[in-house]
CSV table of C-alpha atoms in Angstrom, one decimal:
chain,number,residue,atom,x,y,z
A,673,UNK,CA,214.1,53.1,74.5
A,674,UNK,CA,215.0,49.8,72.9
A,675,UNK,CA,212.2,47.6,72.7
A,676,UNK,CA,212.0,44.0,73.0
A,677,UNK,CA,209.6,40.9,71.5
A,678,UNK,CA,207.7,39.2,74.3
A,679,UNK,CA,208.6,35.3,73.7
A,680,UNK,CA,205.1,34.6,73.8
A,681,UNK,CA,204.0,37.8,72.3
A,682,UNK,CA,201.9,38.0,68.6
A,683,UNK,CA,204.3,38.8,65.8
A,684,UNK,CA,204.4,42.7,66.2
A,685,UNK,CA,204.0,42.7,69.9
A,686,UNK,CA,206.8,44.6,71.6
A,687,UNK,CA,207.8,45.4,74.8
A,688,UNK,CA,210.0,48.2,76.4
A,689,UNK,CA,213.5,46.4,77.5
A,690,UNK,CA,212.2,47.7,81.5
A,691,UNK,CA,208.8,45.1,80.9
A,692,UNK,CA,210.4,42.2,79.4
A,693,UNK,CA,213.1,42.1,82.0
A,694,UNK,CA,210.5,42.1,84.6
A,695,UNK,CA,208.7,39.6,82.7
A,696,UNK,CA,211.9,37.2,82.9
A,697,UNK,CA,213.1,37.9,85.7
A,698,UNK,CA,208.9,36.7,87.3
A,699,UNK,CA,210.1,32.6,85.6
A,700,UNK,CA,213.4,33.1,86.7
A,701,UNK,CA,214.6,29.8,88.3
A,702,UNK,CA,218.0,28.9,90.9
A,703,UNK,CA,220.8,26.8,89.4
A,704,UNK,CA,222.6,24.6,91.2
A,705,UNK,CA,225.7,22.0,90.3
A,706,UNK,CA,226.7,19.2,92.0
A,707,UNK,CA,229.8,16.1,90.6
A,708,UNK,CA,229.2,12.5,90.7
A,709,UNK,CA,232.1,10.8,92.1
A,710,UNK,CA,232.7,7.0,92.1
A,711,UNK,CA,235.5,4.8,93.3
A,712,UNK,CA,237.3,1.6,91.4
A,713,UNK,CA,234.5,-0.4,92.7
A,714,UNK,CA,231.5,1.8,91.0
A,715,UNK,CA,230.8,2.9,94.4
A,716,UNK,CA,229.2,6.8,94.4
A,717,UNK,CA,230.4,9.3,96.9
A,718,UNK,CA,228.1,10.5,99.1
A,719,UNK,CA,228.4,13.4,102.0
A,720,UNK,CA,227.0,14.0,105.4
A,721,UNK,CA,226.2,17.8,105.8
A,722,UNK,CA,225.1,19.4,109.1
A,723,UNK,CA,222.3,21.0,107.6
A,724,UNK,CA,220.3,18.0,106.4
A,725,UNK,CA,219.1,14.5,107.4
A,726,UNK,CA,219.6,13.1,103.7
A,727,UNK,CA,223.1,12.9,102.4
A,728,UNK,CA,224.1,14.8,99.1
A,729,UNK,CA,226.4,14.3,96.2
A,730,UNK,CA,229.5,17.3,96.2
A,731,UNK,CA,227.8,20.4,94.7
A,732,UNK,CA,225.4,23.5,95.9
A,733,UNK,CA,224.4,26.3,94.3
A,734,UNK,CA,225.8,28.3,90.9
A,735,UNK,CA,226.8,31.5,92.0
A,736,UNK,CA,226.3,35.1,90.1
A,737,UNK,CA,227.5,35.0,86.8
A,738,UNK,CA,229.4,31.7,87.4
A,739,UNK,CA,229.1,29.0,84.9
A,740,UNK,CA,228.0,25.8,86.3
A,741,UNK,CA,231.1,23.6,85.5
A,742,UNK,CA,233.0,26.4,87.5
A,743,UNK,CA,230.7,26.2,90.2
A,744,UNK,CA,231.3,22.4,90.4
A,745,UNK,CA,235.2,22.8,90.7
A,746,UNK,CA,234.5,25.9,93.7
A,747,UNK,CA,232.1,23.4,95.2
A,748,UNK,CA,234.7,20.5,95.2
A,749,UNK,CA,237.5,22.7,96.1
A,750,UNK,CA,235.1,24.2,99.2
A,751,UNK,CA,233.9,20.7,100.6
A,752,UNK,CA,236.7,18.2,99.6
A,753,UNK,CA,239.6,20.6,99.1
A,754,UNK,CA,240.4,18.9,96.0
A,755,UNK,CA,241.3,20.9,92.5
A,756,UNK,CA,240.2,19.6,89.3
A,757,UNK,CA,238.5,20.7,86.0
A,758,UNK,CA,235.4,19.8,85.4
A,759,UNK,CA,234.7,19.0,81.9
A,760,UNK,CA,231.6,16.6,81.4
A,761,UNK,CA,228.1,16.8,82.1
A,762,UNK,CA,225.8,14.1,82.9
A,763,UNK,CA,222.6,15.6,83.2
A,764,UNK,CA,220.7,18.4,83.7
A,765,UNK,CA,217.6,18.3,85.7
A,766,UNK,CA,214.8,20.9,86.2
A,767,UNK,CA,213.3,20.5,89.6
A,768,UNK,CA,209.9,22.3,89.8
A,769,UNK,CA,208.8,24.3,92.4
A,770,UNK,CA,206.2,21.8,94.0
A,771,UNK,CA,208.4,19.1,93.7
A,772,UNK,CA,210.6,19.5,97.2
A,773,UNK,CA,207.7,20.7,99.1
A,774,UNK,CA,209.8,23.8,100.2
A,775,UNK,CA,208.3,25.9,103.4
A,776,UNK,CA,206.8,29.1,101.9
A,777,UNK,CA,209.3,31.1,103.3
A,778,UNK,CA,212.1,29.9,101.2
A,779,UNK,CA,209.9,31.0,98.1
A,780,UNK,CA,211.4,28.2,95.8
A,781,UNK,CA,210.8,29.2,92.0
A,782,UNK,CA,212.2,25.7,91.1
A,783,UNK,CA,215.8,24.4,90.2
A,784,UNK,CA,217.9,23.8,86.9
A,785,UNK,CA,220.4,21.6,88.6
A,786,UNK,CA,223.6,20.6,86.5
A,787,UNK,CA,225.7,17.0,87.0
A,788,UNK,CA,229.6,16.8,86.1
A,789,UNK,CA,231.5,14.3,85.9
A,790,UNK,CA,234.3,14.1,88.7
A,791,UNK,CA,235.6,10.8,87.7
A,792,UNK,CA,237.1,7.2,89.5
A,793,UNK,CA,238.8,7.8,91.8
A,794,UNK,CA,241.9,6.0,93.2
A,795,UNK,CA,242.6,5.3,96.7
A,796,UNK,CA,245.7,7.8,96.4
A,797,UNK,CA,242.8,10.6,94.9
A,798,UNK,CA,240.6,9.3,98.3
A,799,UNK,CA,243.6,9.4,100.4
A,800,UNK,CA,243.1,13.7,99.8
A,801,UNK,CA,240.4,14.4,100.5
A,802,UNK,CA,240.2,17.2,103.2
A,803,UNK,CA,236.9,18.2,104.7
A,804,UNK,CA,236.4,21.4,105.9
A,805,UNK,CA,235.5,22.4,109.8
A,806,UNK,CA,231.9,23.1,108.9
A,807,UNK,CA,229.7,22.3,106.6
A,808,UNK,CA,230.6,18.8,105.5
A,809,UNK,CA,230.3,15.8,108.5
A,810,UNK,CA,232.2,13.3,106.7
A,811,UNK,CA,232.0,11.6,102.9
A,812,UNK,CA,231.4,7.9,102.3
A,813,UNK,CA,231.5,5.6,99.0
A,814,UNK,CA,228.0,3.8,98.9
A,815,UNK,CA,226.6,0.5,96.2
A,816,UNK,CA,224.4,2.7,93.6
A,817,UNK,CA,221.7,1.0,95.2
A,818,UNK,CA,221.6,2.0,98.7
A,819,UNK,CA,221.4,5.8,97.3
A,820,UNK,CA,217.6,5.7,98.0
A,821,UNK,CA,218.2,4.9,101.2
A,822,UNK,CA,220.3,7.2,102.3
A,823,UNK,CA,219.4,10.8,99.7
A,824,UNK,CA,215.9,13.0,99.5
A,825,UNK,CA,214.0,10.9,96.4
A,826,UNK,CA,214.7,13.4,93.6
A,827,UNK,CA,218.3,13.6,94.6
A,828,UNK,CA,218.6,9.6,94.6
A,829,UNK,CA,216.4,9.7,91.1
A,830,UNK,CA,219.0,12.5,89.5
A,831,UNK,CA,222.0,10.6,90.9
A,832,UNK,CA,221.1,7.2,89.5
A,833,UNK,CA,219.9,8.9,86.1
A,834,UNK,CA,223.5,10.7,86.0
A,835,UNK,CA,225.3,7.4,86.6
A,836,UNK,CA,223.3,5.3,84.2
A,837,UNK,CA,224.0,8.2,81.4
A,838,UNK,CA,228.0,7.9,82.3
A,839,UNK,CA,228.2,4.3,81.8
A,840,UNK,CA,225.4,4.2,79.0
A,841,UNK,CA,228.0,7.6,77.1
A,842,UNK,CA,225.2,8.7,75.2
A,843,UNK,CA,225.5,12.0,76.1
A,844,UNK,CA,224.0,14.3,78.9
A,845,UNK,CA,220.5,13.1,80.3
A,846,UNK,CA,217.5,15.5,80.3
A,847,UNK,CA,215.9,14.9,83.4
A,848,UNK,CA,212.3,16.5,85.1
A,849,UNK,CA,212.6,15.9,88.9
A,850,UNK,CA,215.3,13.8,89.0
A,851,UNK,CA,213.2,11.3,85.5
A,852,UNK,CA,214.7,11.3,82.4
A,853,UNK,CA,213.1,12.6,79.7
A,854,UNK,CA,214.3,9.9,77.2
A,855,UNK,CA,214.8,7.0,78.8
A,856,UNK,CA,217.9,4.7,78.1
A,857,UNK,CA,217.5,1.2,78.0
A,858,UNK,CA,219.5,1.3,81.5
A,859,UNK,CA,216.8,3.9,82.4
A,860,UNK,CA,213.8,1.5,81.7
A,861,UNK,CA,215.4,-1.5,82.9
A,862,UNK,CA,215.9,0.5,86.3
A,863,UNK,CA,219.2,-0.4,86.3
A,864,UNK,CA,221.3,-0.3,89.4
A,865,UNK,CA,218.6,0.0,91.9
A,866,UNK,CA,219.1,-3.1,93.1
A,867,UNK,CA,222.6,-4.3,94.8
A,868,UNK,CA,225.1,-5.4,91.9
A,869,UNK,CA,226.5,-9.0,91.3
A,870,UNK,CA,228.9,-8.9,93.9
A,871,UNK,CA,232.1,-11.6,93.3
A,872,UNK,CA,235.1,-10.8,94.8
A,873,UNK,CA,236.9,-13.8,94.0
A,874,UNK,CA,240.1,-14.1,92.4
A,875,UNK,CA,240.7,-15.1,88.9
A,876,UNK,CA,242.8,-17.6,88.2
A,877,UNK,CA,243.6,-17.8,83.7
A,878,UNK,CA,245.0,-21.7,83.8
A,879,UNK,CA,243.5,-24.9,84.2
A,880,UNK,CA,241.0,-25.8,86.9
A,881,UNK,CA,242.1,-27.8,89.3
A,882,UNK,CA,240.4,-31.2,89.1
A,883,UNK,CA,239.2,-30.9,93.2
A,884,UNK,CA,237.1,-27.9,92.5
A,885,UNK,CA,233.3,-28.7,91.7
A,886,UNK,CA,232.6,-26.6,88.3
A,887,UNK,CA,229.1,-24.3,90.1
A,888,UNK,CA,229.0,-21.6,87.4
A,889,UNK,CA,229.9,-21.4,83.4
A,890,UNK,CA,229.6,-18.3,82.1
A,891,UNK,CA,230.1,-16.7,78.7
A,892,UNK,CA,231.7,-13.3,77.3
A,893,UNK,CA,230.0,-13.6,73.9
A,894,UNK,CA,231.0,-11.1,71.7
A,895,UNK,CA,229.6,-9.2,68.4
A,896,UNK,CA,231.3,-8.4,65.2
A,897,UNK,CA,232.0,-5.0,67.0
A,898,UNK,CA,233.4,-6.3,70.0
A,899,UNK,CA,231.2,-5.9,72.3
A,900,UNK,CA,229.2,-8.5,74.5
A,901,UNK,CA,226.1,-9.6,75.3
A,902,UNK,CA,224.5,-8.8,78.7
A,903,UNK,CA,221.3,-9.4,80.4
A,904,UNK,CA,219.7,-7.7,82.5
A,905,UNK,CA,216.5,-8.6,84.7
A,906,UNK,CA,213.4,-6.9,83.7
A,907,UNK,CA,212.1,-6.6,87.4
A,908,UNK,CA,215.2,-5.5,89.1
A,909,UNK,CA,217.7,-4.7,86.3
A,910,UNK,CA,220.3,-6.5,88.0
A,911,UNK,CA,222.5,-7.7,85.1
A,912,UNK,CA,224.5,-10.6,84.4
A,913,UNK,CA,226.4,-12.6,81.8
A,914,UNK,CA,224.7,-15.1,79.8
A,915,UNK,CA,225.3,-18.6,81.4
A,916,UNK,CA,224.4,-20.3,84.5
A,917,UNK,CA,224.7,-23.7,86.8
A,918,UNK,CA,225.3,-27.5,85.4
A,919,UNK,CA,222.3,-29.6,85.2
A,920,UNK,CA,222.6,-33.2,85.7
A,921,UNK,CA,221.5,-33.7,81.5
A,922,UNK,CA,224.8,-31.9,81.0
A,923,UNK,CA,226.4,-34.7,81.6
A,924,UNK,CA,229.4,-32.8,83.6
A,925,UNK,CA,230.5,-30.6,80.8
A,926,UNK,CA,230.7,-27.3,81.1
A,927,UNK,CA,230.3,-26.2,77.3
A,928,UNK,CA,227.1,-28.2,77.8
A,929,UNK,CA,226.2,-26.1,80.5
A,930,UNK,CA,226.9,-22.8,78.5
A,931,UNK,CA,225.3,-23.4,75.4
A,932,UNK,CA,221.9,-24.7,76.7
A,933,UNK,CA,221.9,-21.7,79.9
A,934,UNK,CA,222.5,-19.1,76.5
A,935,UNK,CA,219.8,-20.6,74.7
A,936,UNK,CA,217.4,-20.2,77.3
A,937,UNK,CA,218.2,-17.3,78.8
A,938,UNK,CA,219.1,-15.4,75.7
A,939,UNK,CA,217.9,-17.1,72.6
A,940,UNK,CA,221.6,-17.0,71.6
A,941,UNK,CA,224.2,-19.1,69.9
A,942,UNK,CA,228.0,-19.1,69.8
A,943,UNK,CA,230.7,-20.2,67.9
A,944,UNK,CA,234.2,-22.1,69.3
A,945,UNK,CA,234.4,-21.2,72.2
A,946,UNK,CA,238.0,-20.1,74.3
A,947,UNK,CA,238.7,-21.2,78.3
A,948,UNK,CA,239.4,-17.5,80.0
A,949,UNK,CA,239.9,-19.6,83.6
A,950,UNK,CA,238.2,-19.8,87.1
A,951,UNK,CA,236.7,-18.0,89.7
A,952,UNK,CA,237.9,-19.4,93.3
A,953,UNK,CA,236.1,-19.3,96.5
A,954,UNK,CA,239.3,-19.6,99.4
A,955,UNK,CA,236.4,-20.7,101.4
A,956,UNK,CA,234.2,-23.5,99.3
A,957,UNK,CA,236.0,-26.1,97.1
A,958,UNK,CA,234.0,-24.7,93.9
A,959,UNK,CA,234.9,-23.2,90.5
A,960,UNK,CA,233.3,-20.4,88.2
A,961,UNK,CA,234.2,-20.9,84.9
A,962,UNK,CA,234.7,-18.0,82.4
A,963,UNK,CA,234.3,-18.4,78.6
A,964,UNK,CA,234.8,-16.0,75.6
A,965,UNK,CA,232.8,-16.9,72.2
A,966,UNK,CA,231.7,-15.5,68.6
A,967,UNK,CA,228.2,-14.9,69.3
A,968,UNK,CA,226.5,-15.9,66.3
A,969,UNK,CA,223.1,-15.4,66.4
A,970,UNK,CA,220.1,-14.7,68.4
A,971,UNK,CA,216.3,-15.6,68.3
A,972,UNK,CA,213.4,-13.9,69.2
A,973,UNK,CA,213.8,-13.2,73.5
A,974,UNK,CA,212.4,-16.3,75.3
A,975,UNK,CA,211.0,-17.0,78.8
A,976,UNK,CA,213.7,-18.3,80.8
A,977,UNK,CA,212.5,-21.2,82.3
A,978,UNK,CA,214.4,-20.8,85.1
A,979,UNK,CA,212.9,-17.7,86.4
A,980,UNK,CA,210.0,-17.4,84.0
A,981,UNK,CA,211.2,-13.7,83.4
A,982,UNK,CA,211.7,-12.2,80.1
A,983,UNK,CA,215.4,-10.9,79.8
A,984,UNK,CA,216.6,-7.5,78.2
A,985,UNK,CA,219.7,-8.6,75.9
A,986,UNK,CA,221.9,-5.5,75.6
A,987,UNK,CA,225.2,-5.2,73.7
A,988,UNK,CA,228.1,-3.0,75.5
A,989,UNK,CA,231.6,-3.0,75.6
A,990,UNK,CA,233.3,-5.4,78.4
A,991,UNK,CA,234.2,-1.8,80.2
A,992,UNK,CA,230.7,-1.0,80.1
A,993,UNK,CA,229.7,-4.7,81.4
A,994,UNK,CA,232.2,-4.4,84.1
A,995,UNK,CA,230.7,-1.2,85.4
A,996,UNK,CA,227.2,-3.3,86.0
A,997,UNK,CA,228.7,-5.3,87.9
A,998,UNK,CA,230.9,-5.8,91.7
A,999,UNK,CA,233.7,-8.0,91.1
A,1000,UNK,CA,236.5,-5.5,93.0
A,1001,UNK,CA,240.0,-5.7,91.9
A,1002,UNK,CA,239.9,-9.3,90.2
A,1003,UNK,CA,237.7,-8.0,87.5
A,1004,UNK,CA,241.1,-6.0,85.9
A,1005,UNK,CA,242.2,-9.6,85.2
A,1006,UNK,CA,239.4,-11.2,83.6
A,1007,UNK,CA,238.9,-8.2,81.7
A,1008,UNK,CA,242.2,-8.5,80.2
A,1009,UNK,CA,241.5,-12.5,79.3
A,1010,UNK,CA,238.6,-11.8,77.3
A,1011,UNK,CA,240.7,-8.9,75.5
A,1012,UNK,CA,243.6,-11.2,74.9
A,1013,UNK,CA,240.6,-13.5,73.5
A,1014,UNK,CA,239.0,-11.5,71.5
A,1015,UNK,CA,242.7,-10.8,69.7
A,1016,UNK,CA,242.8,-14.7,69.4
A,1017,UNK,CA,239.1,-14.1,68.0
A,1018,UNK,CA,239.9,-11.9,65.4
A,1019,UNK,CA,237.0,-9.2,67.2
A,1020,UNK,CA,237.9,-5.7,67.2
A,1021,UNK,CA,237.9,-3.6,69.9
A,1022,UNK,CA,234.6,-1.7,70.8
A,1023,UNK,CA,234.8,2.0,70.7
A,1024,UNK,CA,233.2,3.1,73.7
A,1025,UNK,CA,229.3,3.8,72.8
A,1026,UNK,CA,225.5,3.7,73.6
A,1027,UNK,CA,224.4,0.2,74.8
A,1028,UNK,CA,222.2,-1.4,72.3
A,1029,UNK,CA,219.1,-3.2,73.3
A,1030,UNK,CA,218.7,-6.1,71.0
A,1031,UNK,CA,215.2,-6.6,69.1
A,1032,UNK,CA,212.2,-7.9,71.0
A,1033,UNK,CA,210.6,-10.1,68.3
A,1034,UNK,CA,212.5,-11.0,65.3
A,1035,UNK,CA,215.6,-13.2,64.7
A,1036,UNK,CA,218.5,-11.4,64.4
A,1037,UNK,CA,221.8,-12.9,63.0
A,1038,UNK,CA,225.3,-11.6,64.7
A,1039,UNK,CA,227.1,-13.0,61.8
């Protein structure tokens, strides 16, 4: 009979093929797949099943000799009767056997549990879904941040990791119960666990009318490579754009206002800035202001003084920026202003990549 090395075996050890399958087959764990699904507002489906209190992302388990991206497109086709290929993995988590505290019965070895990609989804794509008579209870599109809320913890934990690692497109995370193994930046910051900026408010790319009260200036400020500069709040990992409101020692400018908020928020400078327009509130007589800019240099992180907090400065494309944030259908036009700016800029545009935390201590010059 054929005989086989023990993995962990001495050099010289072998064992009969009958042993070392047994062997195997003693660590052999379940798979399972499931597809993170978000709408044009970042929001993450979520289903109700009739089997659990705690909601679920589309998935289950990998059947016999079924690879797991095929399991996700049976899974999707099963419980939202929609076809599509699945492609792109997000993470893949192993979920130990203490970890769900599983009634002995079940005899739970522990979990490799695959994520894929499904995609935005448009309100046509929404539109057809159809939900089979058992099973499923209904599906829902939920802020990132009430997944804890409404999911078991490690399933929130590996749904957030998988959504960080989309919009952070460094690859697939490695996660152990739902934690990532190497932490992005997005991953330390904690990132989306807190409600996004939400500003629903159209955008408006001409002059501001003179009876709207300037509340908010902020600044796309953009790197050699295109991309921008983005905070993001070390105790909640809410993120935002550089900038802020007028002080009365701005003296009513708004460039004032910008230029001292990105110095003391971000250590940053910026060259000539261009007017992108407004945000308007139909229901307050007040105007956000959006700016693009060369950013130019930055100095070692400082305390804002406004919040005594620390900020992480990352760099990431405006697409990336945009999927930190809340700003419904609006933000397609103000994305499109700071493109046609950064052409007037003479920026390139940034290929889609890992976001870049910016150094913690030392002076770092943009350009």
């Amino acid at each position: 009979m054929t005989t086989t090395p023990s993995p962990d075996a001495s050099p010289g050890t072998m064992m009969t093929d009958e042993a070392y399958g047994a062997l195997r087959a003693s660590a052999a764990l379940w798979a399972g797949t499931s597809v993170l699904i978000t709408d044009e507002r970042g929001r993450v489906l979520i289903q109700r099943v009739d089997y659990r209190t705690t909601c679920l992302l589309p998935g289950g388990a990998v059947d016999a000799n079924e690879a797991p991206a095929q399991g996700a497109a049976r899974e999707l086709h099963e419980e939202l009767g929609i076809t599509m290929t699945i492609h792109r993995g997000l993470a893949v988590d192993w979920v130990s056997a203490d970890s769900l505290n599983a009634p002995a019965d079940m005899r739970f070895p522990g979990e490799i549990l695959h994520v894929y990609d499904g995609g935005t989804w448009n309100d046509e794509q929404i539109a057809a879904i159809q939900l089979p008579d058992r099973e499923i209870k209904s599906v829902e599109f939920v802020e990132p941040a009430r997944l804890p809320d409404l999911m078991a913890p490690g399933d929130a934990r590996r749904a957030l990791s998988a959504l960080r690692a989309r919009i952070n497109s460094a690859g697939p995370a490695l996660l152990e119960n739902g934690v990532p193994i190497a932490p992005t930046v997005l991953d330390r910051a904690g990132a989306l666990r807190t409600a996004r900026a939400r500003h629903h408010l159209p955008f408006y790319n001409g002059p501001t009318p003179e009876q709207l009260s300037v509340v908010q200036a902020w600044g796309w400020l953009l790197g050699p490579d295109g991309r921008v500069l983005v905070l993001l709040e070390p105790d909640t990992g809410a993120a935002c754009l550089p900038g802020g409101t007028p002080d009365p020692a701005d003296r009513g400018s708004p460039l004032v206002t910008l230029r001292r908020e990105v110095r003391e928020e971000a250590a940053a400078e910026f060259g000539e800035p261009l007017f992108l327009g407004h945000l308007s509130d139909p229901d307050k007589p007040y105007a956000r202001l959006r700016y693009a800019a060369p950013l130019t240099r930055l100095g070692p992180p400082p305390v804002d003084p406004a919040t005594s907090r620390t900020h992480i400065r990352v760099l990431a494309t405006p697409e990336q920026a945009l999927e930190l944030f809340d700003w419904g259908p609006p933000a397609a036009d103000q994305l499109a202003a700071v493109h046609q700016a950064r052409v007037r800029l003479g920026i390139p545009r940034a290929a889609r990549q890992p976001l870049t935390e910016l150094p913690d201590a030392t002076d770092l010059t943009i350009s």
